[in-house]
Coordinates of C-alpha atoms in Angstrom, one line a residue:
X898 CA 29.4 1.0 9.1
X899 CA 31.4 -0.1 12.1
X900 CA 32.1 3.8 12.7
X901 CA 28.6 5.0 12.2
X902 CA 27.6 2.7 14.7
X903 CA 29.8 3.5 17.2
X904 CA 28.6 7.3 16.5
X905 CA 25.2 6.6 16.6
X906 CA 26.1 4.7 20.4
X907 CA 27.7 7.5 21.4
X908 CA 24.7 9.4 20.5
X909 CA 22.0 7.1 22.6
X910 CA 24.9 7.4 25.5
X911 CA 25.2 11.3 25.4
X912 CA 21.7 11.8 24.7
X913 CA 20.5 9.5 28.2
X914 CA 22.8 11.3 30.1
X915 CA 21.2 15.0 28.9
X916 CA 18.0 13.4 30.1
X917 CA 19.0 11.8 33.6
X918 CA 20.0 15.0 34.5
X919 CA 16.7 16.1 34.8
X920 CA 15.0 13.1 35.7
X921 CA 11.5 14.3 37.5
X922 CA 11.1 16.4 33.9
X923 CA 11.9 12.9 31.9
X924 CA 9.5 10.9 34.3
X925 CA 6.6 13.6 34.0
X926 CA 7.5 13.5 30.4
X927 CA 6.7 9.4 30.0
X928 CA 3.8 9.8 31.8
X929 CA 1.9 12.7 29.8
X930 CA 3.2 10.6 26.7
X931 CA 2.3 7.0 28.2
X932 CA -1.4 8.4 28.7
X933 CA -1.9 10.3 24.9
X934 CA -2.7 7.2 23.4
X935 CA -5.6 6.4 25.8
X936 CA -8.5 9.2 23.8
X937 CA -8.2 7.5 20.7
X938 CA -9.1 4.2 22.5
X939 CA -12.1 5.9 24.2
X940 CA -13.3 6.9 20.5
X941 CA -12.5 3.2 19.0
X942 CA -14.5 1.7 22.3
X943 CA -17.4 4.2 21.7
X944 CA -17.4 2.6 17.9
X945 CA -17.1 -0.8 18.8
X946 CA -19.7 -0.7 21.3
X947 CA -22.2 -0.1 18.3
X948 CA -21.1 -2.4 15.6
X949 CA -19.3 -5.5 15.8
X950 CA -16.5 -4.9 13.5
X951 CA -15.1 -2.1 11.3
X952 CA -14.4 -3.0 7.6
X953 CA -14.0 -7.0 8.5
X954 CA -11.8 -5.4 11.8
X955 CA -12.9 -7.2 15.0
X956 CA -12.2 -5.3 18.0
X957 CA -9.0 -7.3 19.5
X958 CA -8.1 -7.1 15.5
X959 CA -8.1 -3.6 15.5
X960 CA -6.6 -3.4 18.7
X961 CA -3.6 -4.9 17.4
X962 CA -3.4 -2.4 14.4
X963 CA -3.5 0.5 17.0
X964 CA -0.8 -1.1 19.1
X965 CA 1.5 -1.3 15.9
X966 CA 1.0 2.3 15.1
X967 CA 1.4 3.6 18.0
X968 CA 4.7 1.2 18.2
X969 CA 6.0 3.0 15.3
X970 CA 5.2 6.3 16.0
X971 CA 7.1 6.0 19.6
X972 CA 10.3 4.5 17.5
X973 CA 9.7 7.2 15.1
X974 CA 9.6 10.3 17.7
X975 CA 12.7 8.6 19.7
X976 CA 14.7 8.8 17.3
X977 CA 13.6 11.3 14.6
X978 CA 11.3 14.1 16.5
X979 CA 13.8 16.2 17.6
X980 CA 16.1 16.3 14.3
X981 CA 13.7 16.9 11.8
X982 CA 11.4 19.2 13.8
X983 CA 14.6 21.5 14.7
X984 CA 16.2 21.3 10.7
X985 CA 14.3 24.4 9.6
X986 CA 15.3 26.1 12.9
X987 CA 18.9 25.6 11.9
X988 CA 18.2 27.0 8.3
X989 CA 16.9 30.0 9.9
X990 CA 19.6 30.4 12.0
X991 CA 22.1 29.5 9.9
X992 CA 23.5 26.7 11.8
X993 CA 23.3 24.3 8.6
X994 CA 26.6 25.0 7.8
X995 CA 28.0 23.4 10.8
X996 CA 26.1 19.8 9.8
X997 CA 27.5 20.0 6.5
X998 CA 31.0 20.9 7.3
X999 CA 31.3 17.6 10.0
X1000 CA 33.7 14.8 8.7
X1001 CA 30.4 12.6 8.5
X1002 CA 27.6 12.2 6.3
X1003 CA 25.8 14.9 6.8
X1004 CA 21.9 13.4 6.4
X1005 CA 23.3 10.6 9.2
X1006 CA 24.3 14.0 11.8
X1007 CA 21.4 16.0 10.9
X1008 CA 18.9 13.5 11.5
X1009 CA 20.4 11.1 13.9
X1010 CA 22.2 13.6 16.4
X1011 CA 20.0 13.8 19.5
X1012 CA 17.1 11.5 20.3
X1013 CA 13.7 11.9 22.9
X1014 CA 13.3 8.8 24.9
X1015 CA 10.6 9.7 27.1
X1016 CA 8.6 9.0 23.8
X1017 CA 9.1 5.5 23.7
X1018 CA 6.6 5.6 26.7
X1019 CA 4.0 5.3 23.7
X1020 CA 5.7 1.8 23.0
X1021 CA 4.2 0.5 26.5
X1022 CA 0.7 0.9 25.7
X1023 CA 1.0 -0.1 22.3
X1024 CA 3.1 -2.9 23.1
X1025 CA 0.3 -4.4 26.0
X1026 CA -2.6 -3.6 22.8
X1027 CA -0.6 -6.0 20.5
X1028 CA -0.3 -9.0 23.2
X1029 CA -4.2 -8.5 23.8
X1030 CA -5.5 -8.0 20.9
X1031 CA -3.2 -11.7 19.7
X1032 CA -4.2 -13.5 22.9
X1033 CA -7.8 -12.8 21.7
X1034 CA -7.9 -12.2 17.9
X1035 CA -9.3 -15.7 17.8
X1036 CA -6.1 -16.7 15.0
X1037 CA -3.0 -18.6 16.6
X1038 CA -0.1 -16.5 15.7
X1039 CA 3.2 -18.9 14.9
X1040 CA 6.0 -18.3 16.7
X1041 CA 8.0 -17.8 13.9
X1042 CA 5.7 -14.4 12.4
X1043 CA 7.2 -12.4 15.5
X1044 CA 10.6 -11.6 14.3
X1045 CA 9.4 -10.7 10.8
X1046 CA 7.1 -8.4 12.5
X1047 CA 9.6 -6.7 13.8
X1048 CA 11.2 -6.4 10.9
X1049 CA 7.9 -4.7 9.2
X1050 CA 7.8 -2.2 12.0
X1051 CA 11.3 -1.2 11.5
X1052 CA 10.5 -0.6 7.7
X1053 CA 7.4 1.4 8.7
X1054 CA 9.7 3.9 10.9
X1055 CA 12.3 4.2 8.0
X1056 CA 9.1 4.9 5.4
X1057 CA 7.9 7.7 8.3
X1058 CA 11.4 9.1 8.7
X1059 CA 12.2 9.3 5.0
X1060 CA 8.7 10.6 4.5
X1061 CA 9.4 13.3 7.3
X1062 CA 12.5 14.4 5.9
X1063 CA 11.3 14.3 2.2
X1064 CA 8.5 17.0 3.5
X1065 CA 10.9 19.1 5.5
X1066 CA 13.9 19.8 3.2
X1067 CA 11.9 22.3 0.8
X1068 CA 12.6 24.4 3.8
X1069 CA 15.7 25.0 2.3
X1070 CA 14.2 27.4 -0.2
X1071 CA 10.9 28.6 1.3
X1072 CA 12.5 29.6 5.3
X1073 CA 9.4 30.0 6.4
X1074 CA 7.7 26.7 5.4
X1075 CA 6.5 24.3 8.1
X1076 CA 5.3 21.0 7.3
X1077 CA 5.3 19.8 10.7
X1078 CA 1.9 19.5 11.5
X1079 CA 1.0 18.6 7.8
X1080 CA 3.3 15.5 9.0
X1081 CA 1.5 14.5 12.1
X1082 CA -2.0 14.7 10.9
X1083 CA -0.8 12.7 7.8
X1084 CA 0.4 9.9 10.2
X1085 CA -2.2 9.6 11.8
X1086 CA -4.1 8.3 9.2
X1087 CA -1.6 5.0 9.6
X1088 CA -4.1 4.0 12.6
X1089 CA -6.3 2.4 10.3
X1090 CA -6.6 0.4 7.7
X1091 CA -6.6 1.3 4.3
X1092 CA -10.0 -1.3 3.6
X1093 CA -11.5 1.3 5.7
X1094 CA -11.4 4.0 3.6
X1095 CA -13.0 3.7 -0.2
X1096 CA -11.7 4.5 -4.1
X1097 CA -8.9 7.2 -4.3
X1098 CA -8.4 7.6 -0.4
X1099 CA -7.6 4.1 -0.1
X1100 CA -5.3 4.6 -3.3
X1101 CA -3.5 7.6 -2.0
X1102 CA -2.7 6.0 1.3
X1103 CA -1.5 3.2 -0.2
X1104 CA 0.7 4.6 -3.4
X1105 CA 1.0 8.4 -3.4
X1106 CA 1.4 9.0 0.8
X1107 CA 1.8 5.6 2.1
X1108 CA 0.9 6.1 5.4
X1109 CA -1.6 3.3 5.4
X1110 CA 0.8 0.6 4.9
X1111 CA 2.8 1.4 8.2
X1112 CA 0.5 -0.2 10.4
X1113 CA -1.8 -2.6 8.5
X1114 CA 1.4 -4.5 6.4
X1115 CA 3.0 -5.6 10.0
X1116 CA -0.5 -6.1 11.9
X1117 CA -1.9 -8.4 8.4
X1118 CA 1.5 -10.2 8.7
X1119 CA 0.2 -11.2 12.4
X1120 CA -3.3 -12.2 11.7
X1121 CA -2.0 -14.1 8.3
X1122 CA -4.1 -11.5 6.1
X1123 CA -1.3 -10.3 4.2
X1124 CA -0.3 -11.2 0.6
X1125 CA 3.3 -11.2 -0.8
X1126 CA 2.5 -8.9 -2.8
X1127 CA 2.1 -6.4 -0.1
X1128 CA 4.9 -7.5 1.8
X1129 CA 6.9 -7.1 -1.1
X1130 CA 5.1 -3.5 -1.6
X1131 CA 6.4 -2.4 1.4
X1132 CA 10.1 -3.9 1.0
X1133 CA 9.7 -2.1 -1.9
X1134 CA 8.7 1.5 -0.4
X1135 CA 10.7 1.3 2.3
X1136 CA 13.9 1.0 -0.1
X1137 CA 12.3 3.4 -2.7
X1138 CA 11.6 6.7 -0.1
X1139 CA 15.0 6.2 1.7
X1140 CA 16.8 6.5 -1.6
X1141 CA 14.4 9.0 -2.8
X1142 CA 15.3 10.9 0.4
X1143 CA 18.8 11.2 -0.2
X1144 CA 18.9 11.7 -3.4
X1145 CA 16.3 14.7 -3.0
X1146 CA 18.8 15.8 0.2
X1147 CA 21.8 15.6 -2.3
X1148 CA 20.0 18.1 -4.4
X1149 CA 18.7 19.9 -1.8
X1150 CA 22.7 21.0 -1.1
X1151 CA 23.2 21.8 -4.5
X1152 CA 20.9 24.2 -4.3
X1153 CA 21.7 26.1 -0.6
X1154 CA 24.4 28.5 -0.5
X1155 CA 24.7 28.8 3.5
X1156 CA 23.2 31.1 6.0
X1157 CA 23.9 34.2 4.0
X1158 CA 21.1 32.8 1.1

């Protein structure tokens, strides 16, 4: 673990130095990033200017729901975008090989090797939504809730990154599948609730495509609407799709034969 680690430091290190070399690109980045999340807001203010909640959601509740997804998804882009969205680029090209041939495991290098932080300017705005949406949710939020829910949002990223992966290494066979998009429109749905959506949609997102759970679990665990139960659900799902996701990736090699296949 200790050499992972320092891998994965050398990584963050190498990876901020690529980016401070262009630095007006980086800061134009954050800001076209920092202001994406604002158009979904105008449609949620649009809603809630007609009705006084959503599916039991008050506004400054569902403010802290948006905040925690759009938390996750920053995490989730910083440190996954640009691995996974480049793997079937290197199975096209051939430069696979080279990832599996490294002295290192090679789902840790494939997936952990570069990192975009100008998308952690998402975490700003949906950092600010949280704090507003608890200083005027109406519930007193314990001191205590805060560092488990951090702990939930770091299960949600894992859950979205295992996810990702899961959906990108069929690539391996089919070079010409992409599943990116299917991805992003898919996690989107994590921006609301899973109460707001009826009968098998609210099933799906909450067993088959879990999605819905990556928001709601660590924004019920603030507003003391969650059951253990769910909690445990997620514990559950986050340890079930990581395993799944190298266990499917350790088939996944069985079955490519290099750039030649």
């Amino acid at each position: 673990m200790r050499r992972y680690l320092k891998l994965y430091l050398s990584f963050i290190r190498i990876c901020l130095m690529r980016e401070m070399e262009a630095r007006g690109s980086f800061v134009v980045g954050c800001l076209v990033i920092f202001c994406f999340p604002v158009f979904p807001l105008l449609l949620v203010g649009a809603i809630y200017s007609q009705v006084p909640n959503l599916a039991g959601w008050t506004l400054y509740q569902y403010l802290m729901l948006v905040g925690t997804f759009q938390i996750v998804s920053a995490l989730t882009y910083t440190m996954f975008l640009r691995n996974i969205f480049q793997f079937p680029e290197y199975v096209r090209k051939g430069e696979l090989d080279f990832f599996l041939l490294k002295p290192v495991n090679s789902q840790f290098m494939l997936t952990t090797r570069y990192l975009s932080f100008s998308e952690l300017a998402q975490a700003v705005p949906g950092t600010a939504l949280v704090i507003i949406g608890a200083l005027n949710a109406g519930t007193a939020i314990d001191w205590w809730r805060w560092p488990l829910y951090a702990g939930f949002v770091a299960c949600s990223v894992i859950i979205c990154y295992a996810m990702w992966f899961i959906m990108t290494i069929p690539c391996i066979w089919f070079i010409r599948l992409d599943t990116q998009e299917f991805f992003f429109s898919m996690a989107e749905l994590g921006r609301y609730h899973p109460t707001m959506f009826g009968g098998l949609v609210r099933s799906v997102l909450l067993y088959v495509i879990p999605f819905g759970i990556i928001a709601a679990t660590p924004a019920d665990w603030l507003l003391s609407r969650i059951t253990w139960q769910s909690a445990g659900w997620m514990l559950l799902v986050t340890a079930g799709l990581l395993f799944l996701s190298n266990r499917f990736w350790r088939f996944a090699q069985t079955r490519y034969y290099g750039a030649s296949s």
